[in-house]
Amino acid sequence: MGTAVPLRRQADRPAHRGGSSVRAAHVTTPSAEDPVNAIEVGNVDIPEAPDGWSRVEIHAGALNMHDIWMLRGVAGGAPCVLGSDGAGICDGEEVLVHPVLPATAGRGVAHSVLLSDRGYGLLAEQAVVPAGGVAPKPAHLTWEEAASIPTAWLTAYRMLFTKAGLQAGQTVLVQGAGGGVSTAVIALAKAAGASVIVTSRSEAKRERALEAGADAALRTDERVPDLVDVVIESVGPATFEHSVKSAKAGGTIVVCGASTGFTAPIDLARLFARELTVHGSTMGTREEFAALVAFVGEHTIRPLVDSTVALDDVRTAAQRMLDGDAFGKLCVAVR
Ligand SMILES: NC(=O)c1ccc[n+]([C@@H]2O[C@H](COP(=O)([O-])OP(=O)(O)OC[C@H]3O[C@@H](n4cnc5c(N)ncnc54)[C@H](OP(=O)(O)O)[C@@H]3O)[C@@H](O)[C@H]2O)c1
C-alpha cells in the first residue's frame, strides 16, 4: 500500500469523516508542460459518504479532456483524484454516475461543477457521489461502455436535443470524428433519425466514422454538400469558421469545447444574414442524464470504446488522448 494522499477540501465539500484509503489515479503536482507524467496511481483517502451521498464501488472509468486540464492545473485543485466518468455498484445496483455536483438552487446547470473538480474524482476503486446522481446501467452495456457515457455522451445529448432541438430528418455537422463527444453525437443523432456529416484531419478516422454510422465524412475545412441544420462544435478556432459557413439560414451552432484555443473570429455578416443561433453548452442536468441513459437503453446503443487500460496504466491512455489517436472513449478497468 502506498502513502495515502489526503484530498483537497473546499467550502462546498462535505466534511471528511474518517473515510477509507483506496487505489486511485490522482494528481498532486500538476504540470502544464508534461501532464501525462503528472499522473500518479496509489492510495488516497476518500471521505465517508455524508447524508445524502452514496458510496460507489467503481468498476470502470474513462478519460476526458477535462482530466488533461486537471493535470495541467487549469481545472480542479490538486491534490485530487482524476476522473469524471464512472460506472459501478451503488447500494447493490449497477449504476452510472452523473458527474456534476447538484447545482446551487436556481442557478442552473451552467453554474454546476464536476464532481472531480471538488475532490470527488471517479478514477478510484471507490467514490462518494450525491445519492440522487446515479442512473441504472443499461443491461446491454459492458462496464467500459457504461463508463463511456457520463461526460461526453451527456454533453452530446444536451447539445443535440436541449440546445439544438434536433428533429428526425435534419442534418448535423460534427467537427472532429474521433473524440468522445463526436462519436457520441454520431450515435445519438443517427438513433434520432438525423443525417450526420463529420469532419476529420485523418482519413482513417473518416473511414471509422462512416463505419460508426455517419452518412458522410469530409476533410477538415472541406465544403459541405448542402448547408446543415445543426453544427456541433468542440474543436474551436481550427474549425469555427467552417462551422459558421456550413450552417443553413436559421441553423444552430452549439459549442461545448475549444480544444484548439479559446478565441475565434466570427463572420458577423453570415451570423445576421442567415439568422444563425450560437449556443454554449456544458454537461447536462440529472433529468437529461436520466433521459440519455433511457435513450441508450431503448435504442440499445453501444458507445465506441477505443481501448481499455488497467488503473496502473492510465498514463498510456492519457498519452493516447494527447496524441489525438483515439477513436471513441479511452476507458480504464478499475477492478
Ligand atoms: N462543455 C462540456 O461540458 C464538455 C464536455 C466534454 C468535452 N468538452 C470539450 O469538448 C472537446 C472534445 O472533447 P473530447 O473528449 O471529445 O476530446 P477529444 O477526444 O480529444 O476530441 C478532440 C477532437 O478534436 C478534433 N481536433 C483536435 N485538434 C484539432 C485540430 N487542430 N483541427 C481539427 N480538429 C481537431 C479531433 O478531430 P480529428 O482528429 O478527427 O480531426 C477530435 O475529434 C474538448 O475541448 C473538451 O474539453 C466539453
Tab-separated table of C-alpha atoms and ligand atoms in Angstrom:
chain	number	residue	atom	x	y	z
A	1	MET	CA	0.000	0.000	0.000
A	2	GLY	CA	1.336	3.410	-0.928
A	3	THR	CA	1.115	6.542	1.154
A	4	ALA	CA	-2.423	7.839	1.421
A	5	VAL	CA	-2.850	11.271	-0.137
A	6	PRO	CA	-5.421	13.464	1.617
A	7	LEU	CA	-7.781	15.037	-0.858
A	8	ARG	CA	-8.422	18.715	-1.232
A	9	ARG	CA	-11.106	20.189	0.950
A	10	GLN	CA	-13.287	23.032	-0.233
A	11	ALA	CA	-16.065	25.077	1.285
A	12	ASP	CA	-18.820	23.317	-0.658
A	13	ARG	CA	-17.435	19.870	0.017
A	14	PRO	CA	-18.875	17.825	2.899
A	15	ALA	CA	-16.508	17.446	5.839
A	16	HIS	CA	-14.147	14.497	5.812
A	17	ARG	CA	-15.412	11.963	8.339
A	18	GLY	CA	-12.763	9.329	8.679
A	19	GLY	CA	-13.020	7.795	5.197
A	20	SER	CA	-11.054	4.923	3.763
A	21	SER	CA	-7.931	4.569	1.684
A	22	VAL	CA	-8.477	3.310	-1.870
A	23	ARG	CA	-6.396	2.937	-5.009
A	24	ALA	CA	-6.879	5.816	-7.426
A	25	ALA	CA	-5.362	7.780	-10.305
A	26	HIS	CA	-4.660	11.222	-8.919
A	27	VAL	CA	-2.591	14.363	-9.337
A	28	THR	CA	-0.530	16.007	-6.640
A	29	THR	CA	1.628	18.373	-8.694
A	30	PRO	CA	0.043	19.497	-11.975
A	31	SER	CA	2.268	20.189	-14.965
A	32	ALA	CA	1.272	22.393	-17.881
A	33	GLU	CA	4.182	21.028	-19.930
A	34	ASP	CA	4.046	17.344	-19.017
A	35	PRO	CA	0.507	16.471	-17.900
A	36	VAL	CA	0.871	12.733	-18.551
A	37	ASN	CA	3.719	12.352	-16.104
A	38	ALA	CA	1.754	14.330	-13.518
A	39	ILE	CA	-0.493	11.267	-13.134
A	40	GLU	CA	0.099	9.195	-10.015
A	41	VAL	CA	-1.528	5.882	-9.151
A	42	GLY	CA	-1.642	4.925	-5.490
A	43	ASN	CA	-3.711	5.082	-2.349
A	44	VAL	CA	-5.740	8.142	-1.430
A	45	ASP	CA	-8.172	8.893	1.376
A	46	ILE	CA	-11.770	9.350	0.408
A	47	PRO	CA	-14.411	10.612	2.834
A	48	GLU	CA	-17.243	8.584	4.315
A	49	ALA	CA	-20.486	9.186	2.443
A	50	PRO	CA	-22.244	12.025	4.304
A	51	ASP	CA	-26.038	12.252	4.498
A	52	GLY	CA	-27.476	12.386	1.011
A	53	TRP	CA	-24.350	10.912	-0.571
A	54	SER	CA	-23.587	7.281	-1.502
A	55	ARG	CA	-20.502	5.170	-1.934
A	56	VAL	CA	-19.951	3.585	-5.362
A	57	GLU	CA	-17.637	0.605	-5.979
A	58	ILE	CA	-16.246	1.779	-9.305
A	59	HIS	CA	-15.765	-0.953	-11.946
A	60	ALA	CA	-14.692	1.223	-14.861
A	61	GLY	CA	-13.930	4.813	-15.678
A	62	ALA	CA	-12.932	6.763	-18.763
A	63	LEU	CA	-10.739	9.745	-19.582
A	64	ASN	CA	-11.841	13.128	-20.848
A	65	MET	CA	-10.018	16.251	-21.951
A	66	HIS	CA	-11.090	17.606	-18.580
A	67	ASP	CA	-8.621	15.222	-16.909
A	68	ILE	CA	-5.853	16.735	-19.021
A	69	TRP	CA	-6.952	20.204	-17.863
A	70	MET	CA	-6.753	18.931	-14.254
A	71	LEU	CA	-3.292	17.517	-14.859
A	72	ARG	CA	-2.233	20.855	-16.325
A	73	GLY	CA	-3.562	22.675	-13.262
A	74	VAL	CA	-6.250	24.534	-15.224
A	75	ALA	CA	-9.196	22.677	-13.648
A	76	GLY	CA	-9.787	21.001	-10.289
A	77	GLY	CA	-7.431	21.598	-7.435
A	78	ALA	CA	-4.501	19.287	-6.707
A	79	PRO	CA	-4.086	17.081	-4.826
A	80	CYS	CA	-7.202	15.401	-6.199
A	81	VAL	CA	-8.467	12.194	-7.770
A	82	LEU	CA	-8.932	12.306	-11.547
A	83	GLY	CA	-11.963	11.119	-13.463
A	84	SER	CA	-15.396	12.412	-14.412
A	85	ASP	CA	-16.646	9.127	-15.863
A	86	GLY	CA	-17.521	6.147	-13.707
A	87	ALA	CA	-19.767	3.100	-13.580
A	88	GLY	CA	-20.045	0.643	-10.721
A	89	ILE	CA	-22.133	-0.753	-7.905
A	90	CYS	CA	-24.108	1.522	-5.583
A	91	ASP	CA	-26.340	0.022	-2.881
A	92	GLY	CA	-26.275	-3.298	-4.765
A	93	GLU	CA	-27.369	-1.745	-8.103
A	94	GLU	CA	-25.299	-1.394	-11.286
A	95	VAL	CA	-25.152	2.346	-11.987
A	96	LEU	CA	-23.600	5.156	-13.997
A	97	VAL	CA	-22.625	8.313	-12.132
A	98	HIS	CA	-23.908	11.746	-13.154
A	99	PRO	CA	-20.608	13.641	-12.866
A	100	VAL	CA	-21.989	17.025	-11.829
A	101	LEU	CA	-22.378	18.376	-8.296
A	102	PRO	CA	-26.012	19.269	-7.604
A	103	ALA	CA	-26.393	22.810	-8.939
A	104	THR	CA	-26.858	25.606	-6.490
A	105	ALA	CA	-30.635	26.016	-6.281
A	106	GLY	CA	-31.953	28.276	-9.003
A	107	ARG	CA	-28.625	28.816	-10.705
A	108	GLY	CA	-28.950	26.127	-13.359
A	109	VAL	CA	-26.576	23.692	-14.965
A	110	ALA	CA	-24.239	26.346	-16.327
A	111	HIS	CA	-23.154	27.083	-12.769
A	112	SER	CA	-22.663	23.489	-11.738
A	113	VAL	CA	-19.222	21.958	-11.355
A	114	LEU	CA	-17.847	18.480	-11.955
A	115	LEU	CA	-17.506	16.114	-9.004
A	116	SER	CA	-13.819	15.709	-9.833
A	117	ASP	CA	-13.271	19.467	-9.530
A	118	ARG	CA	-14.363	19.281	-5.897
A	119	GLY	CA	-12.294	16.277	-4.857
A	120	TYR	CA	-14.755	13.529	-5.831
A	121	GLY	CA	-12.930	12.058	-8.823
A	122	LEU	CA	-14.139	8.710	-10.115
A	123	LEU	CA	-10.903	7.040	-11.278
A	124	ALA	CA	-10.727	5.180	-7.977
A	125	GLU	CA	-11.801	1.852	-6.534
A	126	GLN	CA	-14.465	3.708	-4.583
A	127	ALA	CA	-16.038	7.120	-4.951
A	128	VAL	CA	-18.506	9.177	-2.980
A	129	VAL	CA	-21.306	10.696	-5.059
A	130	PRO	CA	-24.623	12.508	-4.492
A	131	ALA	CA	-27.216	9.765	-3.865
A	132	GLY	CA	-29.674	11.075	-6.465
A	133	GLY	CA	-26.939	11.393	-9.050
A	134	VAL	CA	-26.811	7.855	-10.357
A	135	ALA	CA	-28.762	6.138	-13.139
A	136	PRO	CA	-29.267	2.391	-13.669
A	137	LYS	CA	-26.746	0.841	-16.062
A	138	PRO	CA	-28.446	-0.339	-19.268
A	139	ALA	CA	-28.191	-4.141	-19.212
A	140	HIS	CA	-26.682	-4.431	-22.706
A	141	LEU	CA	-23.586	-2.389	-21.822
A	142	THR	CA	-20.243	-3.635	-20.528
A	143	TRP	CA	-18.718	-1.708	-17.634
A	144	GLU	CA	-16.379	0.103	-20.024
A	145	GLU	CA	-19.203	1.052	-22.392
A	146	ALA	CA	-21.255	2.300	-19.442
A	147	ALA	CA	-18.311	4.346	-18.144
A	148	SER	CA	-18.008	5.988	-21.571
A	149	ILE	CA	-21.352	7.700	-21.228
A	150	PRO	CA	-21.488	10.198	-18.343
A	151	THR	CA	-19.375	13.122	-19.569
A	152	ALA	CA	-19.042	13.027	-23.362
A	153	TRP	CA	-22.438	11.488	-24.056
A	154	LEU	CA	-24.297	13.768	-21.659
A	155	THR	CA	-22.619	16.746	-23.309
A	156	ALA	CA	-23.602	15.455	-26.756
A	157	TYR	CA	-27.178	14.758	-25.625
A	158	ARG	CA	-27.755	18.251	-24.246
A	159	MET	CA	-26.185	19.872	-27.326
A	160	LEU	CA	-28.307	17.917	-29.779
A	161	PHE	CA	-31.664	17.745	-28.073
A	162	THR	CA	-31.891	20.536	-25.475
A	163	LYS	CA	-29.890	23.231	-27.220
A	164	ALA	CA	-30.400	22.459	-30.932
A	165	GLY	CA	-33.817	20.769	-30.635
A	166	LEU	CA	-32.721	18.194	-33.207
A	167	GLN	CA	-35.554	16.639	-35.232
A	168	ALA	CA	-35.644	13.481	-37.345
A	169	GLY	CA	-34.739	14.286	-40.940
A	170	GLN	CA	-32.404	17.182	-40.068
A	171	THR	CA	-28.683	17.181	-40.824
A	172	VAL	CA	-25.971	17.548	-38.192
A	173	LEU	CA	-22.357	18.509	-38.899
A	174	VAL	CA	-19.913	17.393	-36.199
A	175	GLN	CA	-16.408	18.817	-36.233
A	176	GLY	CA	-13.809	16.144	-35.433
A	177	ALA	CA	-14.513	12.480	-35.899
A	178	GLY	CA	-12.761	10.553	-33.204
A	179	GLY	CA	-13.370	12.336	-29.923
A	180	GLY	CA	-15.670	11.107	-27.174
A	181	VAL	CA	-18.155	13.903	-27.877
A	182	SER	CA	-18.019	13.414	-31.658
A	183	THR	CA	-18.573	9.663	-31.538
A	184	ALA	CA	-21.475	10.177	-29.118
A	185	VAL	CA	-23.035	12.744	-31.457
A	186	ILE	CA	-22.861	10.330	-34.385
A	187	ALA	CA	-24.655	7.571	-32.466
A	188	LEU	CA	-27.274	9.771	-30.770
A	189	ALA	CA	-28.144	11.796	-33.875
A	190	LYS	CA	-28.457	8.678	-36.033
A	191	ALA	CA	-30.679	6.998	-33.441
A	192	ALA	CA	-32.873	10.126	-33.507
A	193	GLY	CA	-33.318	9.825	-37.273
A	194	ALA	CA	-30.968	12.632	-38.343
A	195	SER	CA	-28.253	12.587	-41.011
A	196	VAL	CA	-24.697	13.109	-39.803
A	197	ILE	CA	-21.690	14.640	-41.552
A	198	VAL	CA	-18.336	14.513	-39.769
A	199	THR	CA	-15.044	16.238	-40.487
A	200	SER	CA	-11.630	14.873	-39.634
A	201	ARG	CA	-7.993	15.517	-40.416
A	202	SER	CA	-7.418	11.800	-40.631
A	203	GLU	CA	-8.511	9.538	-43.477
A	204	ALA	CA	-8.515	6.561	-41.128
A	205	LYS	CA	-10.836	8.390	-38.715
A	206	ARG	CA	-13.134	9.416	-41.573
A	207	GLU	CA	-13.446	5.762	-42.528
A	208	ARG	CA	-14.101	4.771	-38.921
A	209	ALA	CA	-16.789	7.467	-38.654
A	210	LEU	CA	-18.584	6.057	-41.696
A	211	GLU	CA	-18.405	2.585	-40.130
A	212	ALA	CA	-19.821	4.103	-36.937
A	213	GLY	CA	-22.878	5.306	-38.844
A	214	ALA	CA	-22.013	8.778	-40.207
A	215	ASP	CA	-23.589	9.453	-43.604
A	216	ALA	CA	-20.626	11.461	-44.905
A	217	ALA	CA	-17.088	12.191	-43.767
A	218	LEU	CA	-15.248	15.264	-45.042
A	219	ARG	CA	-11.722	16.533	-44.643
A	220	THR	CA	-11.395	19.292	-42.038
A	221	ASP	CA	-12.494	22.533	-43.775
A	222	GLU	CA	-13.980	20.733	-46.808
A	223	ARG	CA	-17.183	22.362	-48.088
A	224	VAL	CA	-20.415	20.621	-47.026
A	225	PRO	CA	-22.539	19.446	-49.998
A	226	ASP	CA	-25.622	21.189	-48.519
A	227	LEU	CA	-25.794	23.617	-45.624
A	228	VAL	CA	-26.791	21.909	-42.377
A	229	ASP	CA	-29.403	22.457	-39.667
A	230	VAL	CA	-27.114	21.884	-36.684
A	231	VAL	CA	-23.356	22.170	-36.159
A	232	ILE	CA	-21.726	20.525	-33.149
A	233	GLU	CA	-18.505	22.400	-32.400
A	234	SER	CA	-15.918	21.328	-29.820
A	235	VAL	CA	-12.667	21.928	-31.712
A	236	GLY	CA	-12.536	25.738	-31.601
A	237	PRO	CA	-10.626	28.138	-33.842
A	238	ALA	CA	-9.376	25.327	-36.104
A	239	THR	CA	-12.931	24.660	-37.302
A	240	PHE	CA	-15.187	27.508	-36.136
A	241	GLU	CA	-15.112	29.500	-39.390
A	242	HIS	CA	-16.130	26.333	-41.258
A	243	SER	CA	-18.929	25.787	-38.738
A	244	VAL	CA	-20.365	29.251	-39.434
A	245	LYS	CA	-20.024	28.778	-43.207
A	246	SER	CA	-21.755	25.401	-43.066
A	247	ALA	CA	-24.922	26.336	-41.132
A	248	LYS	CA	-28.070	26.985	-43.189
A	249	ALA	CA	-30.353	30.005	-42.701
A	250	GLY	CA	-31.962	29.660	-39.276
A	251	GLY	CA	-29.399	26.999	-38.345
A	252	THR	CA	-27.905	26.376	-34.932
A	253	ILE	CA	-24.287	26.059	-33.855
A	254	VAL	CA	-23.689	24.533	-30.429
A	255	VAL	CA	-20.259	24.936	-28.827
A	256	CYS	CA	-19.093	22.770	-25.920
A	257	GLY	CA	-15.331	22.943	-26.211
A	258	ALA	CA	-12.337	24.689	-27.677
A	259	SER	CA	-9.572	22.114	-27.977
A	260	THR	CA	-7.516	24.335	-30.290
A	261	GLY	CA	-7.829	27.652	-28.398
A	262	PHE	CA	-10.345	29.889	-26.723
A	263	THR	CA	-10.674	32.725	-29.241
A	264	ALA	CA	-12.092	32.510	-32.757
A	265	PRO	CA	-13.214	35.268	-35.148
A	266	ILE	CA	-16.819	35.112	-36.364
A	267	ASP	CA	-18.223	36.259	-39.714
A	268	LEU	CA	-20.891	38.664	-38.412
A	269	ALA	CA	-22.419	39.126	-41.865
A	270	ARG	CA	-23.210	35.422	-42.097
A	271	LEU	CA	-24.398	35.374	-38.492
A	272	PHE	CA	-27.082	38.011	-39.037
A	273	ALA	CA	-27.891	37.408	-42.702
A	274	ARG	CA	-28.572	33.724	-42.051
A	275	GLU	CA	-30.092	34.415	-38.636
A	276	LEU	CA	-27.883	31.786	-37.029
A	277	THR	CA	-28.140	30.866	-33.375
A	278	VAL	CA	-24.960	30.093	-31.434
A	279	HIS	CA	-25.360	28.273	-28.116
A	280	GLY	CA	-22.806	27.415	-25.485
A	281	SER	CA	-23.423	24.114	-23.728
A	282	THR	CA	-21.908	22.420	-20.722
A	283	MET	CA	-22.580	18.932	-19.384
A	284	GLY	CA	-26.255	18.338	-18.529
A	285	THR	CA	-28.818	18.092	-15.771
A	286	ARG	CA	-29.811	14.983	-13.834
A	287	GLU	CA	-33.018	14.893	-15.855
A	288	GLU	CA	-31.061	14.945	-19.120
A	289	PHE	CA	-28.743	12.259	-17.728
A	290	ALA	CA	-31.704	10.014	-16.903
A	291	ALA	CA	-33.218	10.670	-20.351
A	292	LEU	CA	-29.878	9.924	-22.049
A	293	VAL	CA	-29.400	6.636	-20.217
A	294	ALA	CA	-33.002	5.622	-21.038
A	295	PHE	CA	-32.434	6.589	-24.712
A	296	VAL	CA	-29.261	4.467	-24.844
A	297	GLY	CA	-31.185	1.538	-23.338
A	298	GLU	CA	-34.182	1.938	-25.628
A	299	HIS	CA	-32.053	2.091	-28.789
A	300	THR	CA	-29.502	-0.480	-27.482
A	301	ILE	CA	-26.717	1.939	-28.425
A	302	ARG	CA	-23.162	0.791	-27.636
A	303	PRO	CA	-20.634	3.580	-27.074
A	304	LEU	CA	-17.442	3.206	-29.082
A	305	VAL	CA	-14.552	2.229	-26.832
A	306	ASP	CA	-11.152	3.000	-28.338
A	307	SER	CA	-9.247	0.948	-25.783
A	308	THR	CA	-9.224	-0.071	-22.141
A	309	VAL	CA	-6.242	0.081	-19.793
A	310	ALA	CA	-5.783	-1.016	-16.186
A	311	LEU	CA	-5.741	1.689	-13.498
A	312	ASP	CA	-1.951	1.329	-13.284
A	313	ASP	CA	-1.675	2.223	-16.985
A	314	VAL	CA	-3.743	5.422	-17.080
A	315	ARG	CA	-0.692	7.301	-18.368
A	316	THR	CA	-0.813	5.260	-21.586
A	317	ALA	CA	-4.426	6.277	-22.172
A	318	ALA	CA	-3.731	9.923	-21.343
A	319	GLN	CA	-0.847	9.977	-23.834
A	320	ARG	CA	-3.131	8.498	-26.489
A	321	MET	CA	-5.665	11.263	-25.801
A	322	LEU	CA	-2.984	13.942	-26.059
A	323	ASP	CA	-1.666	12.456	-29.298
A	324	GLY	CA	-5.202	12.619	-30.762
A	325	ASP	CA	-5.016	8.971	-31.808
A	326	ALA	CA	-8.175	7.695	-30.140
A	327	PHE	CA	-11.396	6.831	-31.893
A	328	GLY	CA	-14.017	6.549	-29.186
A	329	LYS	CA	-13.557	6.534	-25.440
A	330	LEU	CA	-10.345	5.771	-23.575
A	331	CYS	CA	-11.538	3.501	-20.773
A	332	VAL	CA	-9.984	2.353	-17.528
A	333	ALA	CA	-10.769	-1.000	-15.900
A	334	VAL	CA	-10.646	-0.170	-12.205
A	335	ARG	CA	-11.263	-3.688	-10.850
B	1	LIG	N1	-18.521	21.714	-22.062
B	1	LIG	C1	-18.569	20.468	-21.655
B	1	LIG	O1	-19.384	20.106	-20.808
B	1	LIG	C2	-17.645	19.463	-22.268
B	1	LIG	C3	-17.806	18.097	-22.018
B	1	LIG	C4	-16.973	17.183	-22.682
B	1	LIG	C5	-15.973	17.666	-23.523
B	1	LIG	N2	-15.828	19.010	-23.689
B	1	LIG	C6	-14.797	19.548	-24.590
B	1	LIG	O2	-15.073	19.076	-25.907
B	1	LIG	C7	-13.843	18.880	-26.603
B	1	LIG	C8	-13.789	17.458	-27.159
B	1	LIG	O3	-13.772	16.552	-26.098
B	1	LIG	P1	-13.439	15.045	-26.330
B	1	LIG	O4	-13.366	14.361	-25.022
B	1	LIG	O5	-14.373	14.523	-27.352
B	1	LIG	O6	-11.963	15.269	-26.837
B	1	LIG	P2	-11.027	14.502	-27.817
B	1	LIG	O7	-11.294	13.052	-27.671
B	1	LIG	O8	-9.693	14.981	-27.543
B	1	LIG	O9	-11.506	15.001	-29.286
B	1	LIG	C9	-10.898	16.036	-29.891
B	1	LIG	C10	-11.499	16.193	-31.306
B	1	LIG	O10	-10.997	17.395	-31.751
B	1	LIG	C11	-10.550	17.272	-33.065
B	1	LIG	N3	-9.342	18.117	-33.203
B	1	LIG	C12	-8.365	18.258	-32.291
B	1	LIG	N4	-7.434	19.127	-32.774
B	1	LIG	C13	-7.858	19.537	-33.987
B	1	LIG	C14	-7.351	20.444	-34.984
B	1	LIG	N5	-6.195	21.106	-34.814
B	1	LIG	N6	-8.057	20.604	-36.117
B	1	LIG	C15	-9.222	19.942	-36.310
B	1	LIG	N7	-9.735	19.072	-35.408
B	1	LIG	C16	-9.076	18.887	-34.268
B	1	LIG	C17	-10.258	15.822	-33.312
B	1	LIG	O11	-10.685	15.550	-34.600
B	1	LIG	P3	-9.850	14.683	-35.694
B	1	LIG	O12	-8.647	14.110	-35.010
B	1	LIG	O13	-10.837	13.675	-36.133
B	1	LIG	O14	-9.507	15.661	-36.756
B	1	LIG	C18	-11.104	15.095	-32.255
B	1	LIG	O15	-12.265	14.552	-32.840
B	1	LIG	C19	-12.725	19.208	-25.597
B	1	LIG	O16	-12.326	20.543	-25.799
B	1	LIG	C20	-13.398	19.075	-24.257
B	1	LIG	O17	-12.788	19.859	-23.268
B	1	LIG	C21	-16.644	19.911	-23.086
